[in-house]
Coordinates of C-alpha atoms (C1' of nucleotides) in Angstrom, one line a residue:
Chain A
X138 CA 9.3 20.4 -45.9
X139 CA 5.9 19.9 -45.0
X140 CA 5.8 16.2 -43.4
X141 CA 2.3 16.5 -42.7
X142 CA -1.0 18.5 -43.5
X143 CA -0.8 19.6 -39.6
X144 CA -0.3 23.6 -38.9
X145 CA -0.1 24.9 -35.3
X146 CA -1.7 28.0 -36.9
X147 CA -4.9 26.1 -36.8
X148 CA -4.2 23.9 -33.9
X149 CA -6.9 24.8 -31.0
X150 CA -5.3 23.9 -27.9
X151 CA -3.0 26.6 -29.4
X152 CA -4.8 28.9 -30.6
X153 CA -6.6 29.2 -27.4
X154 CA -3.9 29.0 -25.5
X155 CA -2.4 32.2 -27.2
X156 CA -5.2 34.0 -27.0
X157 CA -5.7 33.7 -23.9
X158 CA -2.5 34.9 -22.9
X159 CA -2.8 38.0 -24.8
X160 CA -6.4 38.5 -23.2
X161 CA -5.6 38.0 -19.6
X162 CA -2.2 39.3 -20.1
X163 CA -3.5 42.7 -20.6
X164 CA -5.6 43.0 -17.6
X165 CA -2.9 41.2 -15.6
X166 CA -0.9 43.9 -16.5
X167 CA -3.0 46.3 -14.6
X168 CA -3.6 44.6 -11.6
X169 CA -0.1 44.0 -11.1
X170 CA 1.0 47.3 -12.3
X171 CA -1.4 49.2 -10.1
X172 CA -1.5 46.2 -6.7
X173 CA 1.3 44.0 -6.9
X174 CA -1.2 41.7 -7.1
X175 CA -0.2 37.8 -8.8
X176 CA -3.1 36.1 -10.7
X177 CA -4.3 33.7 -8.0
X178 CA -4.0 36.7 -5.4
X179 CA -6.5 38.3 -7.6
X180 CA -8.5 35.8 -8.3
X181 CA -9.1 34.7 -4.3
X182 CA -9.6 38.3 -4.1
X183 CA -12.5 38.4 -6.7
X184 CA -13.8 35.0 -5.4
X185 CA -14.2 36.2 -2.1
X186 CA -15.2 39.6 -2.6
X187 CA -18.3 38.3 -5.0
X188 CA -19.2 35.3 -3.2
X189 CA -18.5 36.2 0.5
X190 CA -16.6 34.4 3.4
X191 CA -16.1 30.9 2.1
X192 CA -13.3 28.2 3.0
X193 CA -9.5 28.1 1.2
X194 CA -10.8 25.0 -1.0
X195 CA -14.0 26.5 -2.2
X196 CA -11.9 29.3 -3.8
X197 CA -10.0 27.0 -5.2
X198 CA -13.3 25.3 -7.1
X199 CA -14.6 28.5 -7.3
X200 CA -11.8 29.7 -9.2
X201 CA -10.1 26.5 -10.6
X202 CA -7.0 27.4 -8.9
X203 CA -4.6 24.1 -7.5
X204 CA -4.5 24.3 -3.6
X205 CA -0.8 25.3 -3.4
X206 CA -1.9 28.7 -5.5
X207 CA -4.7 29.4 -2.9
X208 CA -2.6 28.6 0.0
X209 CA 0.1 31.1 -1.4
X210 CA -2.3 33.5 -2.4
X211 CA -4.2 33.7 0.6
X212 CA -0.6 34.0 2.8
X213 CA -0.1 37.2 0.5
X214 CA -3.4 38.7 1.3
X215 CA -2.9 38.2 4.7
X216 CA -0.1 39.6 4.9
X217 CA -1.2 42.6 2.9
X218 CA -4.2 43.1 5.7
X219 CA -6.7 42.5 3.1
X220 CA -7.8 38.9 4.2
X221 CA -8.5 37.4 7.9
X222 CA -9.2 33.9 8.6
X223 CA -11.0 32.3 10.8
X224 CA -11.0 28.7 12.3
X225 CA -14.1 26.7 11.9
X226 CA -15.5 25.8 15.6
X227 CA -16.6 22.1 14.7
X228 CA -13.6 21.4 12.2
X229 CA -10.4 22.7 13.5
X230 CA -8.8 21.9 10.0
X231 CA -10.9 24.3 8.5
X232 CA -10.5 28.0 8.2
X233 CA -12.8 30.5 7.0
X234 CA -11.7 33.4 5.0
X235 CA -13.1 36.9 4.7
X236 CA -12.3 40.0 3.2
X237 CA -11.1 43.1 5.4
X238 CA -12.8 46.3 5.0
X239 CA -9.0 47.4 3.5
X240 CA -9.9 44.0 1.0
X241 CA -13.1 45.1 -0.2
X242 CA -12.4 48.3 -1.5
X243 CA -9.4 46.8 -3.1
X244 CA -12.0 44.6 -5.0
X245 CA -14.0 47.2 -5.5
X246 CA -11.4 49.4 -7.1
X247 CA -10.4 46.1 -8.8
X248 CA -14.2 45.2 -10.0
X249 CA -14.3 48.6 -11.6
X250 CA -11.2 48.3 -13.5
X251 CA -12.3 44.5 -14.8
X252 CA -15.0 46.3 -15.9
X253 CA -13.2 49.1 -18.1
X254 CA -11.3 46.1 -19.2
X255 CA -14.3 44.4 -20.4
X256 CA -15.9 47.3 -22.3
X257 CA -12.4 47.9 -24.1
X258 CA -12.7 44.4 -25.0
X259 CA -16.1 44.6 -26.4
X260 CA -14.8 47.1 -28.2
X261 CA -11.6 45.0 -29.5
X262 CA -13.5 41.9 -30.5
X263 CA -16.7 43.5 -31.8
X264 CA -19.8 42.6 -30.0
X265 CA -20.3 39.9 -33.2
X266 CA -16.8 38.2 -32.0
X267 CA -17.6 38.4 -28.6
X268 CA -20.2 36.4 -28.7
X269 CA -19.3 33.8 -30.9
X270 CA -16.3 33.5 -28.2
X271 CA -18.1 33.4 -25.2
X272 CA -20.7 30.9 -27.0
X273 CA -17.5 29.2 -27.6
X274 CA -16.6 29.1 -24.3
X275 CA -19.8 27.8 -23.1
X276 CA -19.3 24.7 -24.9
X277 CA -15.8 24.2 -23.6
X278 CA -17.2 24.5 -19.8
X279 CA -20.4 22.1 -20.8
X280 CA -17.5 19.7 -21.9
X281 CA -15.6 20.7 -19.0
X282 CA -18.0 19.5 -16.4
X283 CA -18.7 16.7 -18.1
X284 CA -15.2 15.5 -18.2
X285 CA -14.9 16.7 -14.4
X286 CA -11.7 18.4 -15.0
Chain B
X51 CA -21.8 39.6 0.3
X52 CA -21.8 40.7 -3.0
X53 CA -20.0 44.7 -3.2
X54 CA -20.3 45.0 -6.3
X55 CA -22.2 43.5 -9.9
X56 CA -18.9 41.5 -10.8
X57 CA -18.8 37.8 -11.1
X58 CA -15.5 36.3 -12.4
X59 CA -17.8 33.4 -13.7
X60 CA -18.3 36.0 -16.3
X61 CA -15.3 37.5 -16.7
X62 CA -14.0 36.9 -20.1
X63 CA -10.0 36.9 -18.7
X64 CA -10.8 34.2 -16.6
X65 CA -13.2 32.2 -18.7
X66 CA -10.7 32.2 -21.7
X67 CA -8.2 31.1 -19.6
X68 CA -9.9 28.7 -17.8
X69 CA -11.1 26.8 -21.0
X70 CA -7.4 27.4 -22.5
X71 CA -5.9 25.5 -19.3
X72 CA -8.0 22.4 -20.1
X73 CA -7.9 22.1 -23.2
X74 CA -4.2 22.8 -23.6
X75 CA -3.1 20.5 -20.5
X76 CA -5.2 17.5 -22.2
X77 CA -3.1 17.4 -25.1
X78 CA 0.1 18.4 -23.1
X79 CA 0.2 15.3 -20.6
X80 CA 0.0 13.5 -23.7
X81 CA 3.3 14.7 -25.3
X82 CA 4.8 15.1 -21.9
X83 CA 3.7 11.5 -20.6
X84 CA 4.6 9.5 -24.0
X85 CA 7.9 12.0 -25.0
X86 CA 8.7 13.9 -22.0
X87 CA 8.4 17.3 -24.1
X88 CA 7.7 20.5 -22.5
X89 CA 5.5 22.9 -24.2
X90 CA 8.1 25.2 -25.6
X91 CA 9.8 22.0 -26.8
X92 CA 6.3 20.5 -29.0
X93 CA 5.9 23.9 -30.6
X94 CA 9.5 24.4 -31.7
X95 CA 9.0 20.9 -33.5
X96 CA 5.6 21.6 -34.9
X97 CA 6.7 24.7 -36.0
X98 CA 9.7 23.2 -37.7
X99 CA 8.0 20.2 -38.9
X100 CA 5.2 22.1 -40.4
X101 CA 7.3 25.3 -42.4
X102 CA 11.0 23.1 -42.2
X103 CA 14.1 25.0 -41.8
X104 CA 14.0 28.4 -40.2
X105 CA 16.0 30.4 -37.3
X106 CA 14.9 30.5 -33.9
X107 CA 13.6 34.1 -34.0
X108 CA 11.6 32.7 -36.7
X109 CA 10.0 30.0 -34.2
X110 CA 9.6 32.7 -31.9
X111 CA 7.3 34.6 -34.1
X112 CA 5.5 31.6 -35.8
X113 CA 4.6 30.4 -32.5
X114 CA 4.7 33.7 -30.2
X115 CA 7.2 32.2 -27.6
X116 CA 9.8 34.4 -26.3
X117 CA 13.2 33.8 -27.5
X118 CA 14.6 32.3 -24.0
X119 CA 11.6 29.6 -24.9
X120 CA 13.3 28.9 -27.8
X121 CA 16.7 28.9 -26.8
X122 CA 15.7 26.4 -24.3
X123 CA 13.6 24.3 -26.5
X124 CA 16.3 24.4 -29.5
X125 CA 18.8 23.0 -27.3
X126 CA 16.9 20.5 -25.5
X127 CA 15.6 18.9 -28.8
X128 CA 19.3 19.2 -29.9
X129 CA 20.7 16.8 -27.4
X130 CA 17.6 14.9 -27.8
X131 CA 19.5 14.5 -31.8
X132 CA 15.4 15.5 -32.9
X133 CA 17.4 18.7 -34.6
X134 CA 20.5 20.3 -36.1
X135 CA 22.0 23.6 -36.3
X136 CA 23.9 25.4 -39.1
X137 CA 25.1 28.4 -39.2
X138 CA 24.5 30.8 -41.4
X139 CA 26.9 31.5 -44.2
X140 CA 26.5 34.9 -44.3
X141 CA 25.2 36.2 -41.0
X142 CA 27.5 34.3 -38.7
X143 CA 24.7 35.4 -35.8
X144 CA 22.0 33.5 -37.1
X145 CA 21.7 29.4 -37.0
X146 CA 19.4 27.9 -39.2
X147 CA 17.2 24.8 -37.5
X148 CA 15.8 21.7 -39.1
X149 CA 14.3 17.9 -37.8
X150 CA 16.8 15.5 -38.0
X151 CA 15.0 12.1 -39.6
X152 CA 14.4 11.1 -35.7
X153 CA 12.9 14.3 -35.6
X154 CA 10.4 13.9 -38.5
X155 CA 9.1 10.5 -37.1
X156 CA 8.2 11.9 -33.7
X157 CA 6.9 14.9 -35.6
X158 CA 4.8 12.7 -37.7
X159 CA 4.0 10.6 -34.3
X160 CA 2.8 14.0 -32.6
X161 CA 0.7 15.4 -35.3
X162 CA -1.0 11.9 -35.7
X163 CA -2.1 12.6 -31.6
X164 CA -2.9 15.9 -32.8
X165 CA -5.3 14.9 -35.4
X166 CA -6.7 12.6 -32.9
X167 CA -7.1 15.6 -30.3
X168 CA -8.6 17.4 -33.1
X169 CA -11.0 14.9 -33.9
X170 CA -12.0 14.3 -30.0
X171 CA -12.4 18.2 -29.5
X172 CA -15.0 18.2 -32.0
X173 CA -17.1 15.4 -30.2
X174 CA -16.4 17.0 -26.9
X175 CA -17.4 20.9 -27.8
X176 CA -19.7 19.9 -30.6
X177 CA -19.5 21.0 -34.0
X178 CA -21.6 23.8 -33.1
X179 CA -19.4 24.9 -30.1
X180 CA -16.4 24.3 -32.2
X181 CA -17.3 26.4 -35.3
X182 CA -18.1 29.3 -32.5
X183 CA -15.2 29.4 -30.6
X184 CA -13.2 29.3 -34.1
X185 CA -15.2 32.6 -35.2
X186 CA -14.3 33.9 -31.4
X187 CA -10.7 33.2 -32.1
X188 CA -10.6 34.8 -35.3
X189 CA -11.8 37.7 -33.3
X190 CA -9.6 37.5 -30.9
X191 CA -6.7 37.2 -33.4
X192 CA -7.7 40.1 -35.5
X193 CA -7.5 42.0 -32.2
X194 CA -3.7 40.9 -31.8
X195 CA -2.7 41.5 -34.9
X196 CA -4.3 45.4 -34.8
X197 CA -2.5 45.9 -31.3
X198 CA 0.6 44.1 -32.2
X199 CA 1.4 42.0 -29.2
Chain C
dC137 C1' -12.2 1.7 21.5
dG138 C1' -8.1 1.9 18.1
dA139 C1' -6.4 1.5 13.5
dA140 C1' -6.9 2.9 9.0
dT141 C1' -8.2 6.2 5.8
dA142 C1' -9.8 10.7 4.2
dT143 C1' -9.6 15.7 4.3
dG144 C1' -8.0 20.8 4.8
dG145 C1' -4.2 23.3 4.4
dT146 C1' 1.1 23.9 4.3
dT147 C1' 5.8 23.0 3.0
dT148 C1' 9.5 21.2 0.2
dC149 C1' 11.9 20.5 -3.9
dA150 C1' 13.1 20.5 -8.6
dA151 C1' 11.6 22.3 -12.9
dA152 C1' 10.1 26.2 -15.8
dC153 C1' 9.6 30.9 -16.2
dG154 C1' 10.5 36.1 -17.5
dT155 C1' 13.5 40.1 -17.1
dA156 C1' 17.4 41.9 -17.9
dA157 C1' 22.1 41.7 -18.7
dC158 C1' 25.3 39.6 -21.7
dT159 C1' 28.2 38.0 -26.0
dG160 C1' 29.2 38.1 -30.6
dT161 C1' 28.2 39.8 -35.1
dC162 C1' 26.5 43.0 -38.5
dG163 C1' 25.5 47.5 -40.9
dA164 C1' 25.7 52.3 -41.0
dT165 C1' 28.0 56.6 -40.0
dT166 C1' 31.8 59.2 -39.7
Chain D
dA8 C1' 38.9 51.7 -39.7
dA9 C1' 36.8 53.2 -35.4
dT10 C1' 32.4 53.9 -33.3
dC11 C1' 27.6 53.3 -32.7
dG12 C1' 23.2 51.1 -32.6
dA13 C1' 20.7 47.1 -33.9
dC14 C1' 20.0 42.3 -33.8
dA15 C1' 20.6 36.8 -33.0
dG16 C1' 20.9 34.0 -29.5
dT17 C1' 22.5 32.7 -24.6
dT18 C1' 23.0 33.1 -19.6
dA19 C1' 22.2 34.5 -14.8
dC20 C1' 19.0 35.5 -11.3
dG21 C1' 15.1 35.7 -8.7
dT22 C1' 10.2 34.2 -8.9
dT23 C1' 6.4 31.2 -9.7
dT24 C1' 5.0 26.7 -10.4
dG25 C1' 3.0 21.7 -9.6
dA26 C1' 3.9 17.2 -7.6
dA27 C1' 4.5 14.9 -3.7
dA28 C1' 5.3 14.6 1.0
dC29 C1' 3.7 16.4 5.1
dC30 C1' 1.0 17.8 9.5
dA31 C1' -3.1 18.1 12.0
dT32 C1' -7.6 16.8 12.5
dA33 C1' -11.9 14.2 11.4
dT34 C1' -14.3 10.1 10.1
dT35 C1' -15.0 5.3 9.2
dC36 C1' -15.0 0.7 10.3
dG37 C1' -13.3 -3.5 12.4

DNA sequence: CGAATATGGTTTCAAACGTAACTGTCGATT
DNA sequence: AATCGACAGTTACGTTTGAAACCATATTCG
């Protein structure tokens, strides 16, 4: 009953979508096993912890994350004492947020655990697959700033 | 600030699911703009278009969704008339799905915007690009399939 | 100046989600 | 045939989501 020549199997936006899932799912696990922590609490965590005090919509370009996430996300780490903000002086709409000392060793713990996570997967893919898939990837984020998202 | 050698720029979790997200959502806001399909809902009909009559768990597997996707999916596209269920003469737990004729023709429809996805994902990453993230994937895949889900 | 428009961030609302509990059926064991 | 565990599929429930509306402030321009 094939209608077609088409086959999901082969499909990318699938294939890359399930892969994906399994990857990140994995290490998701552990952050939310471990913290408690959601994915975009995680990833404003990282964002600010490598990059440094920066405002609630450069971690959302920082991270690709949509404003409502970050705004959610940064709530949660506030609430958790692992985030402060602070209002800009010229802009009074914007704030600037900053890891607590409580923050940063969370993102250190958490940095050292990505990187477990990414010598396990070195070890999954084989360095051979790993980087035909970040090569890969470099092409989809070439095409990605071209198409400006 | 940096505390540590991590960058999330780098981060294979993120990367992957970064590039996933736009590739993915490009062909999704087509076949949610022109049929108002959900995600769930496209793959239960490419899956059935492509490999015809099978049970839901079978979807389920073919196209790693869990089974409450399914259920979902199966009955949406059911009171869209895009599929019947029968039951099984035997088993009287298990339902057999299949396209209704309506259900072939936007199958057909879909996979033609597939192909056409296909074809403008190989302009957009390159063939080069392309053929690497395929090998990626493979790797990635291999990597499922020896840690079983 | 004052009106219109843009921007940073939050809130609301309906849809989609996953977990876990559930229903109904089957097969095996006794 | 009664009981038990396994399985197909659904449902209920609390959580997460994105779109759009919103609030407050800043900027632009008539």
């Amino acid at each position: 009953m094939d209608y077609s020549d088409f086959d999901l199997e082969t499909f990318l936006p699938f294939r890359l979508n399930r892969a994906a899932e399994f990857i990140a799912l994995r290490f998701a696990a552990t952050y939310k096993a471990e913290y408690g922590l959601t994915r975009p609490e995680w990833r404003t965590l990282a964002a600010l912890g490598s990059s440094g005090r920066m405002t609630a919509t450069a971690v959302g370009t920082h991270s690709t994350m949509h404003k409502t996430k970050v705004s959610r996300a940064v709530f949660a780490l506030e609430e958790r004492r692992w985030l402060k903000r602070t209002q800009d002086e010229d802009d009074r709409r914007v704030e600037h947020l900053e890891l607590t000392a409580a923050g940063q060793n969370a993102y250190r713990e958490l940095t050292r655990l990505a990187g477990d996570y990414s010598a396990e997967l070195t070890d999954l893919l084989g360095s051979e697959g790993l980087r035909a898939l970040a090569s890969g990837l470099d092409a989809v984020e070439k095409a990605m700033v071209r198409r400006r998202r």
